[in-house]
mmCIF file of C-alpha atoms in Angstrom:
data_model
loop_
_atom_site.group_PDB
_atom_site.id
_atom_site.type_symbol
_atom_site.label_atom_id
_atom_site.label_comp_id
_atom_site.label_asym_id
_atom_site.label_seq_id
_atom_site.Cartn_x
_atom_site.Cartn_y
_atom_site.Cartn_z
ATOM 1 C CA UNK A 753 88.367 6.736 145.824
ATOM 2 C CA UNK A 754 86.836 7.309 148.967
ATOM 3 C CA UNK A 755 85.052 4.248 150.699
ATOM 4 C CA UNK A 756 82.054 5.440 152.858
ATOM 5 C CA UNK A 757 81.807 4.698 156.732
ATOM 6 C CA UNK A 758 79.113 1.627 157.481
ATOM 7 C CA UNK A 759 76.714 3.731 159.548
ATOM 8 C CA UNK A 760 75.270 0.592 161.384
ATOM 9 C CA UNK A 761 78.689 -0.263 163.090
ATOM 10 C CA UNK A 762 78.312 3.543 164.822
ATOM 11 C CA UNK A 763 75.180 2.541 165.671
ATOM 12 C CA UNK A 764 75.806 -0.643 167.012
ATOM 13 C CA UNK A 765 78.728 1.108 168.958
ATOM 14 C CA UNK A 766 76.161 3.079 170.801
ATOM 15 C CA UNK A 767 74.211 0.681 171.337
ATOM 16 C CA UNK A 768 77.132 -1.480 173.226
ATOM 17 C CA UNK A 769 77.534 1.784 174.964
ATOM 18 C CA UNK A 770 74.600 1.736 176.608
ATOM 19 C CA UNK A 771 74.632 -1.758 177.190
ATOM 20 C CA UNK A 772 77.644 -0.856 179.318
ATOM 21 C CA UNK A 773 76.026 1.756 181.704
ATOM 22 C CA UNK A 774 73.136 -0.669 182.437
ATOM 23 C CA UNK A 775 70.661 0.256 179.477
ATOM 24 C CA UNK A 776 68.760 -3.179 178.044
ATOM 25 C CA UNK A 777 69.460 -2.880 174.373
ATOM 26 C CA UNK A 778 68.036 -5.099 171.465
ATOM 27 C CA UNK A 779 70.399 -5.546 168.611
ATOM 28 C CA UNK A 780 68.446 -5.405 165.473
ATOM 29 C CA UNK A 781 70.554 -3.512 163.267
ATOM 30 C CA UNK A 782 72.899 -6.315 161.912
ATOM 31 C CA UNK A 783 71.870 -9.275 160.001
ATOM 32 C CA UNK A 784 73.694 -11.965 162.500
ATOM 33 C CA UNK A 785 71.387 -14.607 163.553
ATOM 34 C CA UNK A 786 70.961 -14.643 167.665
ATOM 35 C CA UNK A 787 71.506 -18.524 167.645
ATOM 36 C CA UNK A 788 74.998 -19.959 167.879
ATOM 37 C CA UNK A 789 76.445 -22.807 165.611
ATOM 38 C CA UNK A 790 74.827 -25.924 165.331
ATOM 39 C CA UNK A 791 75.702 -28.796 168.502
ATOM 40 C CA UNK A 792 76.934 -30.933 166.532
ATOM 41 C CA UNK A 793 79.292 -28.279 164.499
ATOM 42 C CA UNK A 794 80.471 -26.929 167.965
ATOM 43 C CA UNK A 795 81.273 -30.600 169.427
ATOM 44 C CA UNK A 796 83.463 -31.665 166.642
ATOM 45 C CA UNK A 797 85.555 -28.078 167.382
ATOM 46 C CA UNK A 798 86.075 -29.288 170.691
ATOM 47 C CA UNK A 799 87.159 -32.909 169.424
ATOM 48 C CA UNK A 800 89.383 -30.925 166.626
ATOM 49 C CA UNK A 801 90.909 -28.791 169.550
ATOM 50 C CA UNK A 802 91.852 -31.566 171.642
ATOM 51 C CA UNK A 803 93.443 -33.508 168.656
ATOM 52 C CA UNK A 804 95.160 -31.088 165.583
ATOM 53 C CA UNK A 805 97.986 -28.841 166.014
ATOM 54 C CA UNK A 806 95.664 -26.900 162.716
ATOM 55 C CA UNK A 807 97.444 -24.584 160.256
ATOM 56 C CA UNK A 808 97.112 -23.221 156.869
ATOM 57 C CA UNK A 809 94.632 -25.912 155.129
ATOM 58 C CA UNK A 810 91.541 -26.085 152.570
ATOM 59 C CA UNK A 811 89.724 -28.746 153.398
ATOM 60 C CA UNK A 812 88.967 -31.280 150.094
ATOM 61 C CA UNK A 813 86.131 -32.419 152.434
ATOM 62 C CA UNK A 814 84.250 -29.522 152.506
ATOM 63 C CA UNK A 815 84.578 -28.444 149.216
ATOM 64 C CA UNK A 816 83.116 -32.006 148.062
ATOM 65 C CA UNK A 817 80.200 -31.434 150.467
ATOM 66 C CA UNK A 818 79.883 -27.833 149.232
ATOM 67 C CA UNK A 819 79.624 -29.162 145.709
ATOM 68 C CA UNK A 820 77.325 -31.894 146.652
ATOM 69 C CA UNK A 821 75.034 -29.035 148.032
ATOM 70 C CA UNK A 822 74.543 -27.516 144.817
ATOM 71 C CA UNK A 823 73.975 -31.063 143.150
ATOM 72 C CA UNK A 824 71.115 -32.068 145.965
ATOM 73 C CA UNK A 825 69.586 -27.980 146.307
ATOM 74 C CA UNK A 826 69.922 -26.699 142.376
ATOM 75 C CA UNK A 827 70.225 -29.685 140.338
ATOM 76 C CA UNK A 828 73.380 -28.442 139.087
ATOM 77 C CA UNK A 829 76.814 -30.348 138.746
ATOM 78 C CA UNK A 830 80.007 -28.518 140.071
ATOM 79 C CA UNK A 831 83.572 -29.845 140.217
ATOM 80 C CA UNK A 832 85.174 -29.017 143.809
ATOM 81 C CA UNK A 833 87.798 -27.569 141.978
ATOM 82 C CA UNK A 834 85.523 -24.427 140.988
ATOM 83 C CA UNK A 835 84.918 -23.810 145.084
ATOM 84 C CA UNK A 836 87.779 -21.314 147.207
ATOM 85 C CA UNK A 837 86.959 -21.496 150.859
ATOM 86 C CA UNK A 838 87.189 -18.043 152.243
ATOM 87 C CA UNK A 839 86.755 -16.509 155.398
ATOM 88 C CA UNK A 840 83.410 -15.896 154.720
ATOM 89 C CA UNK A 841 81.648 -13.633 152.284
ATOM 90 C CA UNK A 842 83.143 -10.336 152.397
ATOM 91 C CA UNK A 843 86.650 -11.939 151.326
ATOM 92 C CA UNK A 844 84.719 -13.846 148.378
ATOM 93 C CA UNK A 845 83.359 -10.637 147.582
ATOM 94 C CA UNK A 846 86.987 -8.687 146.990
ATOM 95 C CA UNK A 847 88.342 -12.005 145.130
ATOM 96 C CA UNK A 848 85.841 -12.049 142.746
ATOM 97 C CA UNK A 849 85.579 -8.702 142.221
ATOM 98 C CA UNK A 850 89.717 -8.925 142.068
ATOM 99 C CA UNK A 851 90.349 -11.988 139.790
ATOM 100 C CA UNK A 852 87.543 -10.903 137.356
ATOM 101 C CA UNK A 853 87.765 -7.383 136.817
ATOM 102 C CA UNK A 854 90.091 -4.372 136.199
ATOM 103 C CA UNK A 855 90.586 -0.939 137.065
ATOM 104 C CA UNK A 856 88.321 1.097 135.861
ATOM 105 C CA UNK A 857 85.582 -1.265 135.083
ATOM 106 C CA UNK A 858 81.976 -0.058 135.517
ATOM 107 C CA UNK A 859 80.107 -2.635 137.927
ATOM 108 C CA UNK A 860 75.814 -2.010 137.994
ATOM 109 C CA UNK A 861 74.049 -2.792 141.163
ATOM 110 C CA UNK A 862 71.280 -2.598 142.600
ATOM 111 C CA UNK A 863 69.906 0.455 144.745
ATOM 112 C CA UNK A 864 69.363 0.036 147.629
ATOM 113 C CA UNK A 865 71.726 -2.873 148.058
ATOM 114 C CA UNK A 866 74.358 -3.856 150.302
ATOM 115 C CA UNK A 867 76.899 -1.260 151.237
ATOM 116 C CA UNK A 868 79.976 -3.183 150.914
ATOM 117 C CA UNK A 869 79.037 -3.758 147.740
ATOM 118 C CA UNK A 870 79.366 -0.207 146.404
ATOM 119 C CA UNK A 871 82.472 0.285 148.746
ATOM 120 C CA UNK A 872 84.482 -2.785 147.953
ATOM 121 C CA UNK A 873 84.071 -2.094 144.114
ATOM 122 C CA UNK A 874 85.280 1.744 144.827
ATOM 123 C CA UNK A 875 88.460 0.428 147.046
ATOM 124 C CA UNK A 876 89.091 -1.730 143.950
ATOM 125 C CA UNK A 877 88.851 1.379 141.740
ATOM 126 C CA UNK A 878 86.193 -0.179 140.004
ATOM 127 C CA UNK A 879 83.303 2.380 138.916
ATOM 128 C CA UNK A 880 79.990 1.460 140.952
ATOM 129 C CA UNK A 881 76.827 2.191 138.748
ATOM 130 C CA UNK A 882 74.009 2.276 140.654
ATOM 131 C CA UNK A 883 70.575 1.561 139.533
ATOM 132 C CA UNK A 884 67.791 3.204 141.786
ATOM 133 C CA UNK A 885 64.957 0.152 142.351
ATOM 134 C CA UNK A 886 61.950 0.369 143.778
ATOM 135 C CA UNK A 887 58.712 -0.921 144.638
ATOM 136 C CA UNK A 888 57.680 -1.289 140.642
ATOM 137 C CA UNK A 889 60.769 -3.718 140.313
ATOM 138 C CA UNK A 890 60.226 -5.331 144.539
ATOM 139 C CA UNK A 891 64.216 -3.002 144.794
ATOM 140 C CA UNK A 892 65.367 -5.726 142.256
ATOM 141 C CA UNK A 893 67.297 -5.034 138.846
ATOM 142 C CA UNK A 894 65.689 -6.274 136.023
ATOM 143 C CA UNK A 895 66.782 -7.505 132.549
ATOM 144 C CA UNK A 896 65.111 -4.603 131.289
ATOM 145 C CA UNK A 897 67.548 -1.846 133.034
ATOM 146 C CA UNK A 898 70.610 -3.642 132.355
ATOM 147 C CA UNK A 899 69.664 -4.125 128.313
ATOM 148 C CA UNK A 900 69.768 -0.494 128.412
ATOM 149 C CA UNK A 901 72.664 0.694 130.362
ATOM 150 C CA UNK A 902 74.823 2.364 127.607
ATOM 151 C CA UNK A 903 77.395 1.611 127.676
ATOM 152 C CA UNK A 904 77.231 -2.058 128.776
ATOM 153 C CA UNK A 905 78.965 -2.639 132.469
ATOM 154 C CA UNK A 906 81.657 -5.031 132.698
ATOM 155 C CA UNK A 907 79.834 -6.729 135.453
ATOM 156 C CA UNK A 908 76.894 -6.973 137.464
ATOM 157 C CA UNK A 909 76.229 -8.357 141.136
ATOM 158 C CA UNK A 910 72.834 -9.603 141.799
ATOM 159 C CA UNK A 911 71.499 -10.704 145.643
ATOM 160 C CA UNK A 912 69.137 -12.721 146.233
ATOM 161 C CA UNK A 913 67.201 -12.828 149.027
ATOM 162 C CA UNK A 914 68.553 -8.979 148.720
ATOM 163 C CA UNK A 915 70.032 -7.388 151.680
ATOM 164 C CA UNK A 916 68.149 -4.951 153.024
ATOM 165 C CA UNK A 917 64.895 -5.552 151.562
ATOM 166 C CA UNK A 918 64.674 -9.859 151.481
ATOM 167 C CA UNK A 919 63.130 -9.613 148.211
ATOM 168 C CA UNK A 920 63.893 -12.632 145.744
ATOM 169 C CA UNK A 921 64.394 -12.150 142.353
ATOM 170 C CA UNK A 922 61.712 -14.842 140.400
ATOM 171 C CA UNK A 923 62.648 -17.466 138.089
ATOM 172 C CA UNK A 924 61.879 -16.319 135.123
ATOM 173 C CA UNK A 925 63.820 -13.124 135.983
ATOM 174 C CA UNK A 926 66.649 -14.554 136.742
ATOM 175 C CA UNK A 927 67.257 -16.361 133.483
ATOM 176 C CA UNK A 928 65.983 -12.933 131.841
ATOM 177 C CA UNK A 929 68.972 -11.517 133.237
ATOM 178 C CA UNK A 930 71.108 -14.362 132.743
ATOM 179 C CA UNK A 931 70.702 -14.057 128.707
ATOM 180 C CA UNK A 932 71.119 -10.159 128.583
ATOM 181 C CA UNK A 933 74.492 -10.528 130.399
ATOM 182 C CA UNK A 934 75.369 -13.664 127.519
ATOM 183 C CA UNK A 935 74.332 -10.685 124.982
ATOM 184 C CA UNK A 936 75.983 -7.805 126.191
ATOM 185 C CA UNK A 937 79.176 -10.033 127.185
ATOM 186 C CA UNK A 938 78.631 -8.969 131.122
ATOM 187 C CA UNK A 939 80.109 -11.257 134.023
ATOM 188 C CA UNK A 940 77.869 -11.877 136.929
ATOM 189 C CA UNK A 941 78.552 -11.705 140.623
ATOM 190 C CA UNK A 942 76.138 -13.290 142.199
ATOM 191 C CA UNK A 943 75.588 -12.814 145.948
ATOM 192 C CA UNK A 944 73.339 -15.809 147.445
ATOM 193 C CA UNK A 945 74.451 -15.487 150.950
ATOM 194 C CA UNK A 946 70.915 -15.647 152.482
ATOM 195 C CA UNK A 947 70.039 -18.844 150.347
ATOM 196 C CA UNK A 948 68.177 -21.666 152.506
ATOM 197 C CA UNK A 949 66.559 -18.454 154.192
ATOM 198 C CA UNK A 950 63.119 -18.017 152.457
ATOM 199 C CA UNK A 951 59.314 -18.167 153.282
ATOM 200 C CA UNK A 952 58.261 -18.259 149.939
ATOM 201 C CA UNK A 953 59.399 -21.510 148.505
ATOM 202 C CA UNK A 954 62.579 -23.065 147.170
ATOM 203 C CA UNK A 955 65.382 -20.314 145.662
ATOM 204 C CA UNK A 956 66.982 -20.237 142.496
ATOM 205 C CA UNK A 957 70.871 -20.214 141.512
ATOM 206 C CA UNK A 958 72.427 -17.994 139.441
ATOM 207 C CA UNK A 959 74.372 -20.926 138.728
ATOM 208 C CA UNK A 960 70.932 -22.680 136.878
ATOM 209 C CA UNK A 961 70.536 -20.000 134.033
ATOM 210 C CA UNK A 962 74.607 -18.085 134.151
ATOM 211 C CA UNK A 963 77.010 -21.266 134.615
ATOM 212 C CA UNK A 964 80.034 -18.981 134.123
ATOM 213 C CA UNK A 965 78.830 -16.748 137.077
ATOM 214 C CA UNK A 966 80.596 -16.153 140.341
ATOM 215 C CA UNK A 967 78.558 -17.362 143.177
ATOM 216 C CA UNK A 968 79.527 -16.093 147.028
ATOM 217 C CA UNK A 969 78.026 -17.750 149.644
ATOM 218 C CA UNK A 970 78.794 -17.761 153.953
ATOM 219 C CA UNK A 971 78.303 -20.367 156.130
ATOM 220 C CA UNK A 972 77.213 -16.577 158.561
ATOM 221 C CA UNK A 973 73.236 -16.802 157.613
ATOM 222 C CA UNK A 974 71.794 -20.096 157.204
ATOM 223 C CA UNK A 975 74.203 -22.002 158.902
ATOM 224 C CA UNK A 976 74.140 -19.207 161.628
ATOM 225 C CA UNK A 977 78.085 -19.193 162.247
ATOM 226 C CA UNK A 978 78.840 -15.127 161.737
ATOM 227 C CA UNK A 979 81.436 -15.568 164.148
ATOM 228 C CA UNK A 980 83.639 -18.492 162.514
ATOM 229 C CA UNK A 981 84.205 -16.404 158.782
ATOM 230 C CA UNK A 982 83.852 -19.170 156.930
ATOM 231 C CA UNK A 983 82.376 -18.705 153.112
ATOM 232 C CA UNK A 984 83.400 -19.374 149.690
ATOM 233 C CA UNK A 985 83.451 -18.170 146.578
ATOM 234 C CA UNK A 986 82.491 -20.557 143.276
ATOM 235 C CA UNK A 987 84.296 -19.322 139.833
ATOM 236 C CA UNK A 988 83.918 -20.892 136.211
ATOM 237 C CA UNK A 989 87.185 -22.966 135.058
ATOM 238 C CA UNK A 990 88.742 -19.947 132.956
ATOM 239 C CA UNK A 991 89.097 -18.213 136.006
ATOM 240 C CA UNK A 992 90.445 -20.691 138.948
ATOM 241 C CA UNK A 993 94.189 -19.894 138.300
ATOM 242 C CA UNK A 994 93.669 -16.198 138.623
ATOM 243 C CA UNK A 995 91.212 -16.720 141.542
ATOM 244 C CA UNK A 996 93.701 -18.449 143.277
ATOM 245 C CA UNK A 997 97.192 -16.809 142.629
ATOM 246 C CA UNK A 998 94.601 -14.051 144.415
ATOM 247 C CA UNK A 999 93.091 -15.795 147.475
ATOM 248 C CA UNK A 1000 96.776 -17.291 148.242
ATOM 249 C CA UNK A 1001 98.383 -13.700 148.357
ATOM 250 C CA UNK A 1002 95.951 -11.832 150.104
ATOM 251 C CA UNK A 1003 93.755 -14.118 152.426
ATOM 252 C CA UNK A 1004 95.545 -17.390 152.192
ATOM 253 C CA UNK A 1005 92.648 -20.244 153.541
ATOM 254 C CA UNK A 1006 89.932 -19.326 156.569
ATOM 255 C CA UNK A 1007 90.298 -20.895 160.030
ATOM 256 C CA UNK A 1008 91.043 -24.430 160.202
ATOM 257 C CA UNK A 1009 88.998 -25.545 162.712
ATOM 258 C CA UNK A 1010 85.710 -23.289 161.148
ATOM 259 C CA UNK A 1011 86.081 -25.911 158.174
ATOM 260 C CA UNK A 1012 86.020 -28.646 160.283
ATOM 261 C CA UNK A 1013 82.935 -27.358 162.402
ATOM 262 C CA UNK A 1014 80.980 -26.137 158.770
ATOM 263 C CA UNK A 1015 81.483 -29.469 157.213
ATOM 264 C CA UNK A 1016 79.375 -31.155 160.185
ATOM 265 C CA UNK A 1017 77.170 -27.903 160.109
ATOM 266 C CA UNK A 1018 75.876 -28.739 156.600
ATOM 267 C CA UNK A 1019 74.390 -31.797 157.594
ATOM 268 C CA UNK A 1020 72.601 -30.101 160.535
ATOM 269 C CA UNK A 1021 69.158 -29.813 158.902
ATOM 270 C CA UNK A 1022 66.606 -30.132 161.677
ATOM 271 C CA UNK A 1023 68.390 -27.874 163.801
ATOM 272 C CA UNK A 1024 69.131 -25.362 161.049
ATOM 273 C CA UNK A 1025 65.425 -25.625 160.156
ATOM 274 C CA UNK A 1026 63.805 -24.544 163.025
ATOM 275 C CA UNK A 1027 65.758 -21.458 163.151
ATOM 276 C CA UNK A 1028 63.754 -20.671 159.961
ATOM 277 C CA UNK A 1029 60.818 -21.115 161.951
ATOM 278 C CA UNK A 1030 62.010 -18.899 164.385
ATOM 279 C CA UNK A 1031 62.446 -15.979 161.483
ATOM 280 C CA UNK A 1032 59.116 -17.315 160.241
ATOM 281 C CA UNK A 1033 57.428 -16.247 163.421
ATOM 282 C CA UNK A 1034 59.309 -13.252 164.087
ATOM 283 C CA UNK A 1035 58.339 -12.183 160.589
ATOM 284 C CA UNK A 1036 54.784 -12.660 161.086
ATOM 285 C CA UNK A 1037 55.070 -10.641 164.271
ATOM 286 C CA UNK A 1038 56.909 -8.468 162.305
ATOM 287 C CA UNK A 1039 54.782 -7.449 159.443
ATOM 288 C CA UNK A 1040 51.125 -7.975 162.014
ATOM 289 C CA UNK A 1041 52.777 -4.836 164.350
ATOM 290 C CA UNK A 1042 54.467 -2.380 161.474
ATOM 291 C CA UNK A 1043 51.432 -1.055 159.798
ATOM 292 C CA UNK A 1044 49.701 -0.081 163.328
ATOM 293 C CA UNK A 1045 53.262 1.884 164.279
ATOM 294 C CA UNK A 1046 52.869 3.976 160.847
ATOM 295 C CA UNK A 1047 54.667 1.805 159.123
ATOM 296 C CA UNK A 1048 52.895 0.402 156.447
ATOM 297 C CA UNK A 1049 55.553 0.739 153.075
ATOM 298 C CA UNK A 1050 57.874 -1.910 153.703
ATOM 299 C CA UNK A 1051 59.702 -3.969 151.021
ATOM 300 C CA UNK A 1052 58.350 -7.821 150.793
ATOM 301 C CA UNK A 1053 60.460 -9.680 152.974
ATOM 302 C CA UNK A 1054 60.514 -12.852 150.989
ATOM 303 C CA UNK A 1055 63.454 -14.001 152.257
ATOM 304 C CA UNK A 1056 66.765 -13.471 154.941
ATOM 305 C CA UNK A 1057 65.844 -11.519 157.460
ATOM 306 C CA UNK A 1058 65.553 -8.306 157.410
ATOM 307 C CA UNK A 1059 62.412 -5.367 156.750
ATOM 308 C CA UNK A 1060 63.129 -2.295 154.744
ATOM 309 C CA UNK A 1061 60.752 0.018 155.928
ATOM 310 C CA UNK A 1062 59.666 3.471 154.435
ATOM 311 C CA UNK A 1063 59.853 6.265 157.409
ATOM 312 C CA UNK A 1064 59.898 8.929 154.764
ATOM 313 C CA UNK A 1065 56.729 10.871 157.036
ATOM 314 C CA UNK A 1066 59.041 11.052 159.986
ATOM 315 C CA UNK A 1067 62.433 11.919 158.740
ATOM 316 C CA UNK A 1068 64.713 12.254 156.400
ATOM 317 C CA UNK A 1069 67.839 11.766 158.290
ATOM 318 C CA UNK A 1070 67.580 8.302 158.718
ATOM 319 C CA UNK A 1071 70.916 7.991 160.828
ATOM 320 C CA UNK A 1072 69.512 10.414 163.468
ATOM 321 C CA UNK A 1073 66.724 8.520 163.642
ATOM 322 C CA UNK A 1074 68.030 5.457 164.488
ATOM 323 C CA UNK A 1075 70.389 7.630 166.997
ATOM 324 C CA UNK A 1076 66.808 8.584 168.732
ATOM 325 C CA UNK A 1077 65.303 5.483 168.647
ATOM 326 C CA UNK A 1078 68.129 3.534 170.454
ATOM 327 C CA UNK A 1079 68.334 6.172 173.218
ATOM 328 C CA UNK A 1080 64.692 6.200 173.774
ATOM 329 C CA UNK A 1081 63.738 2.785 173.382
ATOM 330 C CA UNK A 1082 67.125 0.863 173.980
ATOM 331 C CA UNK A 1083 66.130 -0.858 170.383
ATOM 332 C CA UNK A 1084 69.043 -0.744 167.997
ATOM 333 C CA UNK A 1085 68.035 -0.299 163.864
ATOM 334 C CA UNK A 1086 70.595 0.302 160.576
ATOM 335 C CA UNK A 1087 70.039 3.738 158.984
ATOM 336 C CA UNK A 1088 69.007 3.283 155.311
ATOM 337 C CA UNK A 1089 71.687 5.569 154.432
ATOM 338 C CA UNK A 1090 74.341 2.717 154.570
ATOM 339 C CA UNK A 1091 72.504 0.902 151.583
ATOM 340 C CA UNK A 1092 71.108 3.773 149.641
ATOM 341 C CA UNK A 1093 72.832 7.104 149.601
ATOM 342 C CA UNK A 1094 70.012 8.844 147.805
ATOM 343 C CA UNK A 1095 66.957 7.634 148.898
ATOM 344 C CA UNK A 1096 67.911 5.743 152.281
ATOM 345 C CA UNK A 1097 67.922 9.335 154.509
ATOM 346 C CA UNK A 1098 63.984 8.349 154.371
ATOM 347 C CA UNK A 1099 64.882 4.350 155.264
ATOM 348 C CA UNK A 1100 65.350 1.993 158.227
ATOM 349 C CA UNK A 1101 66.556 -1.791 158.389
ATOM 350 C CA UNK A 1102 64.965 -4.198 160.621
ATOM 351 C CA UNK A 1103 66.778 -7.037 161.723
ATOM 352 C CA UNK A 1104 64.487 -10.395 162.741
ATOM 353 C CA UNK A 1105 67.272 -12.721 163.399
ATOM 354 C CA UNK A 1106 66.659 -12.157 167.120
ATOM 355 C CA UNK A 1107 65.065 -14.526 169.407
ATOM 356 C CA UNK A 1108 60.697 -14.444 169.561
ATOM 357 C CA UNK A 1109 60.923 -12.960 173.100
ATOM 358 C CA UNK A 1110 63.150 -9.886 172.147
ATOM 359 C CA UNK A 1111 60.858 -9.439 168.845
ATOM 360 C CA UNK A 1112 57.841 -9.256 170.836
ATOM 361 C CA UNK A 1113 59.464 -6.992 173.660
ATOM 362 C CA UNK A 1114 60.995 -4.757 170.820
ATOM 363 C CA UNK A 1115 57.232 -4.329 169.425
ATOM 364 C CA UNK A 1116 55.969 -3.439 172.822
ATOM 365 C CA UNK A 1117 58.665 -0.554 173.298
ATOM 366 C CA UNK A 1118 58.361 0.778 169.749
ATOM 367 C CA UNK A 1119 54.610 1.250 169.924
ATOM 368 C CA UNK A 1120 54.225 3.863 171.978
ATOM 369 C CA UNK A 1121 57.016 6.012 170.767
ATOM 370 C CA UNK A 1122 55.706 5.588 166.952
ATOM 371 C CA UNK A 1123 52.680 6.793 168.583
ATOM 372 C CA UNK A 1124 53.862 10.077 169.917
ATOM 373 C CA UNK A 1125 55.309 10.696 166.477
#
């Protein structure tokens, strides 16, 4: 099958490009946050540096600590055992998708959603089924369209905070979905990458209402450590062998000394915190300046850190755009293309990971070339 190219890497190519001849760019197109690993996380790397030869190794620490998390932020009891360390999300992604699933299985998703979702499942040669969402559902499936797909998907992966939008699937919709995937027998991949990132209040597990469900997380977002691909993957009991015999063939364990630096990481709070009010600020600016530059459908962005903005009166080549906008502006955007093939061409992604200064100084050279539009 034939696995699409991520249209924000070209982007962010040119945008290194220019960076190169001298151009000041402003890298909002990928959702990496601008700050660097916590002190603390990136002191006990030097210590581990200094002191272990490292090698192949899953840390029993970190998966206790991982397990605690869910204890202390869900209420929910896990066994370590249930938690593979990865190296980071992307990997969790393929081994679930691997260990629970066959050729040929029909997988629904969300639309727009993340791109390497779609494109893992068709490497795979699983059968992506893609369920358009919009602003009547906040671009969230619902209980209601998967209790009618006919027939029923094997599986279904869920985000949330969603990637591109930020929108957070409620409560009460999550267990909604939960029981229609008990009824219709359908396993549940469940994405929660951007959890710990959200500016509307505390955010559920899939775990709470599915307990069978595969849960991927990254230490990339909330723990800001993109660079150190560390993550993990949480599978129910029936499917640790397989899970396993999987991760130890194709990715064997992430970097050593990432699991040393991510178990200090966790406990990191304050520091970890007031990145969130960074993203918190740079959301308000955010959302203040969009409607003035013509902006004004955007997808809520309860949580991560990213807006999904409607530019459906200006284009509908939503790569070219972004093309434009970079050149002219030095201000670097992902084409909506990447995370909806049919309505994206009319889409742009706004990162707000970056620093306060670079959010305000992005504003102030987008205005006036909205305006001349």
């Amino acid at each position: 099958m034939t696995v699409e190219p991520f249209r924000a890497i070209t982007v962010s190519r040119l945008a290194h490009q220019l960076k190169a001849e001298g151009r000041s760019i402003i890298h909002m197109e990928f959702g990496q946050p601008s700050t660097g690993a916590p002190a603390a996380a990136i002191a006990r790397a030097h210590q581990v540096l200094d002191a272990d030869a490292m090698g192949y190794w899953e840390s029993p620490d970190l998966r206790g600590r991982i397990a605690r998390l869910y204890q202390g932020r869900y209420d929910v009891s896990v066994d370590p055992d249930r938690i593979l360390l990865t190296c980071g999300a992307s990997p969790a992604l393929v081994l679930a998708l691997s260990a629970r699933f066959r050729p040929g299985d029909r997988i629904a998703l969300a639309r727009p959603g993340y791109v390497a979702y779609r494109n893992a499942l068709r490497a795979l040669h699983l059968e992506p089924v893609e369920i358009a969402c919009g602003p009547e559902s906040r671009f969230q499936l619902t209980a209601a369209q998967l209790a009618v797909l006919d027939p029923a998907p094997a599986g279904v992966i869920i985000a949330s905070p969603a990637n591109p939008t930020g929108t957070i699937i409620p409560d009460a919709e999550l267990a909604a979905i939960a029981e229609v995937c008990r009824t219709r027998n359908i396993a549940i991949v469940s994405d929660e990458i951007y959890h710990g990132l959200s500016y509307v209040g505390p955010t559920a597990s899939m775990l709470q209402f599915a307990p069978d469900a595969m849960i991927i997380n990254s230490f990339s977002k909330y723990w800001s450590m993109a660079g150190w691909r560390l993550g993990w993957l949480l599978v129910p009991d029936a499917l640790i062998d397989a899970a396993r015999a999987y991760i130890g063939n194709m990715f064997l364990t992430p970097p050593s000394l990432s699991q040393h630096a991510g178990l200090v990481a966790m406990d990191a709070t304050e520091e970890l915190e007031g990145h969130i009010q960074t993203y918190a600020r740079n959301r308000d600016l955010m959302l203040e300046a969009l409607p003035a530059l013509g902006l004004r459908k955007i997808a809520p962005p309860d949580g991560a850190f990213y807006i999904w903005a409607d530019i459906g009166h200006l284009t509908d080549d939503s790569v070219a755009f972004c093309e434009q906008l970079l050149r002219d502006t030095g201000v670097a955007t992902a084409p909506g293309v990447d995370f909806d093939p049919v309505e994206g061409r009319r889409f742009i992604r706004f990162s707000f990971a970056v620093s306060t200064p670079e959010i305000r100084e992005a504003l102030d050279r987008l205005r006036p070339w909205f305006a001349a539009r």
